[in-house]
Structure formats: structure tokens, C-alpha cells
PDB file of C-alpha atoms in Angstrom:
ATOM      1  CA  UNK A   1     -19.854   8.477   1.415  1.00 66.00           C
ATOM      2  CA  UNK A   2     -23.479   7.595   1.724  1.00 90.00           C
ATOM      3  CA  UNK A   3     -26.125  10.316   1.654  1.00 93.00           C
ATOM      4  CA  UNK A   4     -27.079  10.771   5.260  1.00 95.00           C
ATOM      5  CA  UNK A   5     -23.265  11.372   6.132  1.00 94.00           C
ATOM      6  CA  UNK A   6     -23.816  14.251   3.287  1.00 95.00           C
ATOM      7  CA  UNK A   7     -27.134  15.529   4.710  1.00 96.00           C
ATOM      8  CA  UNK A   8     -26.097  15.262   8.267  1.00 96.00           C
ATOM      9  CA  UNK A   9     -22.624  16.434   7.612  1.00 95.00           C
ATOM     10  CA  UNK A  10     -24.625  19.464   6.092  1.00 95.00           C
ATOM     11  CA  UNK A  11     -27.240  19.661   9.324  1.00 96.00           C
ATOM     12  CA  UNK A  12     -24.041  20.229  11.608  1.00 96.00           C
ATOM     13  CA  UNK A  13     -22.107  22.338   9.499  1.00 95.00           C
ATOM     14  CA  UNK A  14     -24.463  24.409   7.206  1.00 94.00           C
ATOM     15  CA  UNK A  15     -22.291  23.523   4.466  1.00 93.00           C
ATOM     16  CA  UNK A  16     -20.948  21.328   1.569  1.00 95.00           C
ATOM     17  CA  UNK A  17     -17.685  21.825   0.515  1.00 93.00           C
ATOM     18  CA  UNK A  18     -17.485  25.452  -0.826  1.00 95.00           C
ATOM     19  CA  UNK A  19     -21.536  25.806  -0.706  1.00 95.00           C
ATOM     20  CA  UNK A  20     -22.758  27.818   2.422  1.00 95.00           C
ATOM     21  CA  UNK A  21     -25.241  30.605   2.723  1.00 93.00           C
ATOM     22  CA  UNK A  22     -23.293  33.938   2.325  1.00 93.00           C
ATOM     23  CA  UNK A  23     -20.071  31.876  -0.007  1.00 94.00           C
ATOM     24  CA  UNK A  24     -19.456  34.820  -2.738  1.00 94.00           C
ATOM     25  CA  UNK A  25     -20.544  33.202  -6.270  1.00 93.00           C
ATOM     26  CA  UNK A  26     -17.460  32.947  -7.916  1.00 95.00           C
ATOM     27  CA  UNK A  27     -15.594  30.764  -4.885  1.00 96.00           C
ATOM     28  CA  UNK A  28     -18.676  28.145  -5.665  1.00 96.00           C
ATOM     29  CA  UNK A  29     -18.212  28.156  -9.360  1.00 96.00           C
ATOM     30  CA  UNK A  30     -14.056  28.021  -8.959  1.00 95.00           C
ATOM     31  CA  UNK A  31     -14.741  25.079  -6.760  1.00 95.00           C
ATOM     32  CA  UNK A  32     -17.974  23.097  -8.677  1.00 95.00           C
ATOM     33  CA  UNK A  33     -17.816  24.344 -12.013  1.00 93.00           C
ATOM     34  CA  UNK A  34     -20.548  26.250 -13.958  1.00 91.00           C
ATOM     35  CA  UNK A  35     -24.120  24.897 -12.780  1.00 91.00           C
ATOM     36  CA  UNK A  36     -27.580  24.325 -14.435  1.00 88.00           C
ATOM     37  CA  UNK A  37     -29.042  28.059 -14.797  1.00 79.00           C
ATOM     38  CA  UNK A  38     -32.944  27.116 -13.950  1.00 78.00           C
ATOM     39  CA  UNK A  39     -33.635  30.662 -13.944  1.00 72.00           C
ATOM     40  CA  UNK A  40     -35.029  33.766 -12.109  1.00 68.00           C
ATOM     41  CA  UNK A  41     -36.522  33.734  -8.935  1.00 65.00           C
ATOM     42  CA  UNK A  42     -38.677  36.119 -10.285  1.00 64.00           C
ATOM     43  CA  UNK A  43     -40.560  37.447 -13.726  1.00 67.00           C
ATOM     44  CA  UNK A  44     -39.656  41.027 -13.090  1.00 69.00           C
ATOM     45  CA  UNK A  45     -36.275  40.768 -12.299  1.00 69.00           C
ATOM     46  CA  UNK A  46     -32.552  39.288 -13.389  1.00 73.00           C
ATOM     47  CA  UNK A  47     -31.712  38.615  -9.972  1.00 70.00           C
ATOM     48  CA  UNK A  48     -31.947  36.181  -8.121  1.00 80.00           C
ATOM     49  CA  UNK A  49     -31.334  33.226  -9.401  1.00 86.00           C
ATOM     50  CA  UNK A  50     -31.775  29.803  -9.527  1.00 90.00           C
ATOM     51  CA  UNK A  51     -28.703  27.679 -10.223  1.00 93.00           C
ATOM     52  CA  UNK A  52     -28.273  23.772  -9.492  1.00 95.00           C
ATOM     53  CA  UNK A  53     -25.455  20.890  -9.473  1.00 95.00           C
ATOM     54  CA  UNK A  54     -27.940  17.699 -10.032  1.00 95.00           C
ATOM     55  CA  UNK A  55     -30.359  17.822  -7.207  1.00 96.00           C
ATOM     56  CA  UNK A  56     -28.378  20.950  -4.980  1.00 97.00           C
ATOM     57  CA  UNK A  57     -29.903  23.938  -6.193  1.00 96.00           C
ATOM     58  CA  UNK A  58     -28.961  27.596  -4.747  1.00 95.00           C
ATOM     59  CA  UNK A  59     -30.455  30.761  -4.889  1.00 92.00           C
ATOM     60  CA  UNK A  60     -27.829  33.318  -6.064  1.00 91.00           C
ATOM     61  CA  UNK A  61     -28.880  37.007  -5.132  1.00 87.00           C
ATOM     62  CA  UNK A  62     -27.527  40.064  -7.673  1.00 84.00           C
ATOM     63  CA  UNK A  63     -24.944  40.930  -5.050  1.00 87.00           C
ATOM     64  CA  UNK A  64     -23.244  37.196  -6.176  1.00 90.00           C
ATOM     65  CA  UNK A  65     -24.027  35.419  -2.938  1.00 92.00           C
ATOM     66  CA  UNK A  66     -25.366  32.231  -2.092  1.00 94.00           C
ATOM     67  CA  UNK A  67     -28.935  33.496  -0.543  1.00 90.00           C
ATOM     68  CA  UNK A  68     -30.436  29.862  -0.131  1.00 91.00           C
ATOM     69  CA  UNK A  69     -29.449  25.869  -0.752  1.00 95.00           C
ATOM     70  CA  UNK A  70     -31.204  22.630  -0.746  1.00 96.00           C
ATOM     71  CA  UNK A  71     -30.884  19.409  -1.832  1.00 97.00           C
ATOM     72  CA  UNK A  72     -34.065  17.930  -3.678  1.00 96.00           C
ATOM     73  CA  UNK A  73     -34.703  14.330  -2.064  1.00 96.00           C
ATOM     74  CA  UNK A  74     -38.050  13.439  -3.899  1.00 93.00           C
ATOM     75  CA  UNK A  75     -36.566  11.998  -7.033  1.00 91.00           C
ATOM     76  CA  UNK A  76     -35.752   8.325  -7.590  1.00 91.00           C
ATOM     77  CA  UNK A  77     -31.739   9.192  -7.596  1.00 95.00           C
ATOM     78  CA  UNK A  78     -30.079  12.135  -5.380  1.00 95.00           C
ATOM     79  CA  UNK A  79     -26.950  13.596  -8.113  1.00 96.00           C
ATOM     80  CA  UNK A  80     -24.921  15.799  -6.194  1.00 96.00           C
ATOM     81  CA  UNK A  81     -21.768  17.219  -7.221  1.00 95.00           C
ATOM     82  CA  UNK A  82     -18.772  14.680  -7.008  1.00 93.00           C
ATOM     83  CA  UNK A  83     -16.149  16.786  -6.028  1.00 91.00           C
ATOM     84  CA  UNK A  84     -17.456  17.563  -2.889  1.00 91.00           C
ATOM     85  CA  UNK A  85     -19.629  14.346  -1.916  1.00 92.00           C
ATOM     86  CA  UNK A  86     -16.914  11.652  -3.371  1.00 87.00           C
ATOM     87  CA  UNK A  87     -17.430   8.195  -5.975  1.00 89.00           C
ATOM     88  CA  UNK A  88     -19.812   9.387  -8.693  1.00 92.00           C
ATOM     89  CA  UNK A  89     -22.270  11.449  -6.274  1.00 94.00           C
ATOM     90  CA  UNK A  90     -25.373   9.846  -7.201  1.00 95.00           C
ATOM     91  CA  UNK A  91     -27.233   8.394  -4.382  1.00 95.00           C
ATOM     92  CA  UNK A  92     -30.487   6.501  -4.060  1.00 92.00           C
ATOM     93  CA  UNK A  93     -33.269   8.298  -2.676  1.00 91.00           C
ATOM     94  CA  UNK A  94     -36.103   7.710  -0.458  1.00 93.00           C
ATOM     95  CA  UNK A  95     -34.935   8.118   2.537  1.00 95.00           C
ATOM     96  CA  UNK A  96     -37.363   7.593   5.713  1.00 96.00           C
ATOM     97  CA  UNK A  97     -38.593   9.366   8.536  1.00 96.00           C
ATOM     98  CA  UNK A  98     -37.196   6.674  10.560  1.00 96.00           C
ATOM     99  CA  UNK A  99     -33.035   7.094   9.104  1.00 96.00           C
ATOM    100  CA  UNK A 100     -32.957  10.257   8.651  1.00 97.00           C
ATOM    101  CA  UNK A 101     -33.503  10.978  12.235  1.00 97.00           C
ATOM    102  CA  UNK A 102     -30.900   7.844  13.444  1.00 97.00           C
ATOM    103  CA  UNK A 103     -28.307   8.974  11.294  1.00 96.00           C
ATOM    104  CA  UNK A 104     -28.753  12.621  13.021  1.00 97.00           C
ATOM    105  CA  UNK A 105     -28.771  10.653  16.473  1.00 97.00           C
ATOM    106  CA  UNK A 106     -25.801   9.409  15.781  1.00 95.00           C
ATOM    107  CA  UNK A 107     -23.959  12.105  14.777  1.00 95.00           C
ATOM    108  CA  UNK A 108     -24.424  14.172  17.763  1.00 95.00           C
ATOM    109  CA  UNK A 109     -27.222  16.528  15.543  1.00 96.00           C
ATOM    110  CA  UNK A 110     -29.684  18.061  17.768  1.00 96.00           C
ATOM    111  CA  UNK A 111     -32.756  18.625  16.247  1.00 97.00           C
ATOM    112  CA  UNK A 112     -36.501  19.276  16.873  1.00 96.00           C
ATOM    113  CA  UNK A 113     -39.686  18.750  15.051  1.00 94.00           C
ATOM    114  CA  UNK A 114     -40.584  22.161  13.033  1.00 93.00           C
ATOM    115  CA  UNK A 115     -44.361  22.802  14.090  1.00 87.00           C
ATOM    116  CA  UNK A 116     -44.823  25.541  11.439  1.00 87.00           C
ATOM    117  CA  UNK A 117     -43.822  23.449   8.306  1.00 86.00           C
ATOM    118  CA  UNK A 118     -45.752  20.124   9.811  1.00 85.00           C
ATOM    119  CA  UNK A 119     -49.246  19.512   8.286  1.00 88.00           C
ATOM    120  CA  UNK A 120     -51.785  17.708   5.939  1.00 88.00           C
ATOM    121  CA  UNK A 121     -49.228  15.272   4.488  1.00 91.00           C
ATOM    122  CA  UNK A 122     -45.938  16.965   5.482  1.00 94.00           C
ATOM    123  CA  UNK A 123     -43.999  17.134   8.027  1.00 95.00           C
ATOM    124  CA  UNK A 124     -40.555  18.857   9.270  1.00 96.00           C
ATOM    125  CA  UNK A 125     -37.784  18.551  11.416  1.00 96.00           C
ATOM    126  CA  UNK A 126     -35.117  21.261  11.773  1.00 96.00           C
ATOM    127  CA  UNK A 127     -31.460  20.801  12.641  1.00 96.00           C
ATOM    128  CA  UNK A 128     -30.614  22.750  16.258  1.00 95.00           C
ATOM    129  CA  UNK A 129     -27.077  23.459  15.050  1.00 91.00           C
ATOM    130  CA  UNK A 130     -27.494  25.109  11.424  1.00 94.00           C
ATOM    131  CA  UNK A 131     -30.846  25.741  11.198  1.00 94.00           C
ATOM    132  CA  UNK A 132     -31.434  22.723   8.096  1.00 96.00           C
ATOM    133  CA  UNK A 133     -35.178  21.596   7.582  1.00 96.00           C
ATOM    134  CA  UNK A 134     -35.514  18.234   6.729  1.00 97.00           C
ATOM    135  CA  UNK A 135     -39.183  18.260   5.488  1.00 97.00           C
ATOM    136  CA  UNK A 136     -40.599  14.669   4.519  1.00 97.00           C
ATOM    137  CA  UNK A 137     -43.656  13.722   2.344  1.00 96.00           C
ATOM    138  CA  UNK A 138     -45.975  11.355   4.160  1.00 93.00           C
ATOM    139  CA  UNK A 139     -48.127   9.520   2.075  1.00 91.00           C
ATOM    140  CA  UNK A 140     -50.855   8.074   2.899  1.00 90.00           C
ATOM    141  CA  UNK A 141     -50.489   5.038   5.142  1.00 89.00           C
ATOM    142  CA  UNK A 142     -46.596   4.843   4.617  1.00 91.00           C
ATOM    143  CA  UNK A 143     -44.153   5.867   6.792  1.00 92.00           C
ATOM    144  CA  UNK A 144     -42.649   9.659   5.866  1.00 95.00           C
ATOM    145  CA  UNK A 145     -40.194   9.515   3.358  1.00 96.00           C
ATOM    146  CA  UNK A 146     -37.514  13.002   2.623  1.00 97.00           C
ATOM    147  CA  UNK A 147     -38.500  15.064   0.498  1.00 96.00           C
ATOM    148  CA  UNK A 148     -36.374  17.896   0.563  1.00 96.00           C
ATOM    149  CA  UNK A 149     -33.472  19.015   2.680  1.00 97.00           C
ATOM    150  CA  UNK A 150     -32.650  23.103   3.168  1.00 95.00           C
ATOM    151  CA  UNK A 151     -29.788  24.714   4.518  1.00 94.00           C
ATOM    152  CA  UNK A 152     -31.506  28.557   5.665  1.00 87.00           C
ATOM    153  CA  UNK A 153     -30.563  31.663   4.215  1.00 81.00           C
ATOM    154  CA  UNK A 154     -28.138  34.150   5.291  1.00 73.00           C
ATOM    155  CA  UNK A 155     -30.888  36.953   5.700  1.00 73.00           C
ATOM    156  CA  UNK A 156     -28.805  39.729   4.034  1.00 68.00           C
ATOM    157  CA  UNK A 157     -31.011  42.300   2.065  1.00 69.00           C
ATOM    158  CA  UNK A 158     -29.432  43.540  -1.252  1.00 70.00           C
ATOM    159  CA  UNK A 159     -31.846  46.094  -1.894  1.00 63.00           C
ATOM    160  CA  UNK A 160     -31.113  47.727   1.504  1.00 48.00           C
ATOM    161  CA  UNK A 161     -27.052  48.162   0.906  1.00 51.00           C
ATOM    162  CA  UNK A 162     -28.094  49.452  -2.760  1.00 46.00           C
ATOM    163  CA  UNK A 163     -30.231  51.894  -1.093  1.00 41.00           C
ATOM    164  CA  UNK A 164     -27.607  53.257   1.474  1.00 43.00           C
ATOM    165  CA  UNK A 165     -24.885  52.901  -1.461  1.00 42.00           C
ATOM    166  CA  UNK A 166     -27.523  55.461  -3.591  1.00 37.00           C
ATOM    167  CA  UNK A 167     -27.161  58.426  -0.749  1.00 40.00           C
TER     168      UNK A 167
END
């Protein structure tokens, strides 16, 4: 599998493999094995946090729940996690403006450009069908190259079922 079938498989579905926004914690780690704790989210709290499988990194809110996913694009090689992508899951990066937009053409994805995330040297298109940004450096006199790709979060508010669970 190449990585635009990954990231466009992930623009129409809002998922890879066992990752989605809302997938309970431990169905992810069953699935991927234990990931890369980066850390907090925060420096006053435990929760959320940061976890990543190579360059897929989720946000994990205290109620175990993936709260947010993307796929860092800007390095020189794209590792995501085998079992779920196929061969060895390390793909080249650098994808352009250009592909990224045929291979979502081709695959049937709707999308739009994303006016609020497009300025000074970025820009952003967003996925019609799950919501994904695809947000692309653009350096200076080159064509725009990915930088990141995001699945959106769930929206879910911990803090508010804590407070209704506390009355």
C-alpha cells in the first residue's frame, strides 16, 4: 500500500484500522501494541495524552478515548504502524499539493479548500466525508508540499460527564 491509499483511505473513512476518534484505548493498544508515550497535553494535568506509533500520534483523553489523530507528513520518512498499513509501513514523504489532491480525485473524496487554516505559508484542504485536514507547507517558490494530515476529534467533554457523575 502506498501512502495516499493510507491517507485517502483515512479521508473517506475517518479511520485506520482500529484508530478512530471515540475507539476506547485499550481496543487500540490490543490491536497496535503499546505506543511512544510523548506526554501530557498539558503541565497541570495527567490527562490527556499524547501517544504515537512512528509518525500517527493520538490524543488519549482520561476517560481512555481516542480524542484526536494525525499523521505527521513533514519528516523525510512517514513510519506508520505495519499492522494496519501493510510491508514495513515506512513511506517516503513529501508529498505535493498537486497528488495529494489526485489521489483524493480518484478515490471519489470530496473535499474543499479550508479558508480558516489557509495563510502566510500554509495552506489546507479538508476532506467533505470525515472531516480530515490535509494542511501543506508552502515554501517559498515551491509548490505546497503535506505537512500534516488530521483526522477531527470526536468533541466529547470529559469534564462535563465527571461533573453530572459528581451530583
Amino acid at each position: 500500500m502506498e501512502i495516499l491509499d493510507v491517507l485517502t483511505s483515512m479521508a473517506k473513512t475517518g479511520r485506520l484500522g482500529p484508530v478512530f476518534s471515540g475507539a476506547d484505548w485499550n481496543d487500540v493498544t490490543a490491536a497496535l501494541g503499546e505506543p511512544w508515550d510523548i506526554g501530557t497535553m498539558s503541565r497541570n494535568r495527567r490527562w490527556p495524552r499524547l501517544f504515537a506509533y512512528g509518525d500517527l500520534e493520538l490524543s488519549v483523553c482520561r476517560c481512555r478515548k481516542v480524542s484526536l489523530i494525525c499523521v505527521q507528513t513533514w519528516r523525510d520518512v512517514v513510519e506508520l504502524p505495519p499492522s494496519v498499513v501493510g510491508g514495513t509501513g515506512t513511506f517516503p514523504a513529501g508529498l505535493k499539493h498537486a497528488e495529494v489532491v489526485s489521489a483524493l480525485d480518484r478515490a471519489g473524496c470530496s473535499w474543499e479548500p479550508h479558508a480558516a487554516l489557509t495563510f502566510g505559508n500554509q495552506c489546507t484542504l479538508t476532506a467533505i466525508a470525515s472531516g480530515a485536514n490535509f494542511t501543506f507547507e508552502i515554501p517559498e517558490g515551491e509548490e505546497p508540499v503535506l505537512n500534516i494530515m488530521g483526522l477531527p476529534g470526536d468533541g466529547h467533554d470529559c469534564s462535563a460527564q465527571t461533573a453530572r457523575q459528581d451530583h
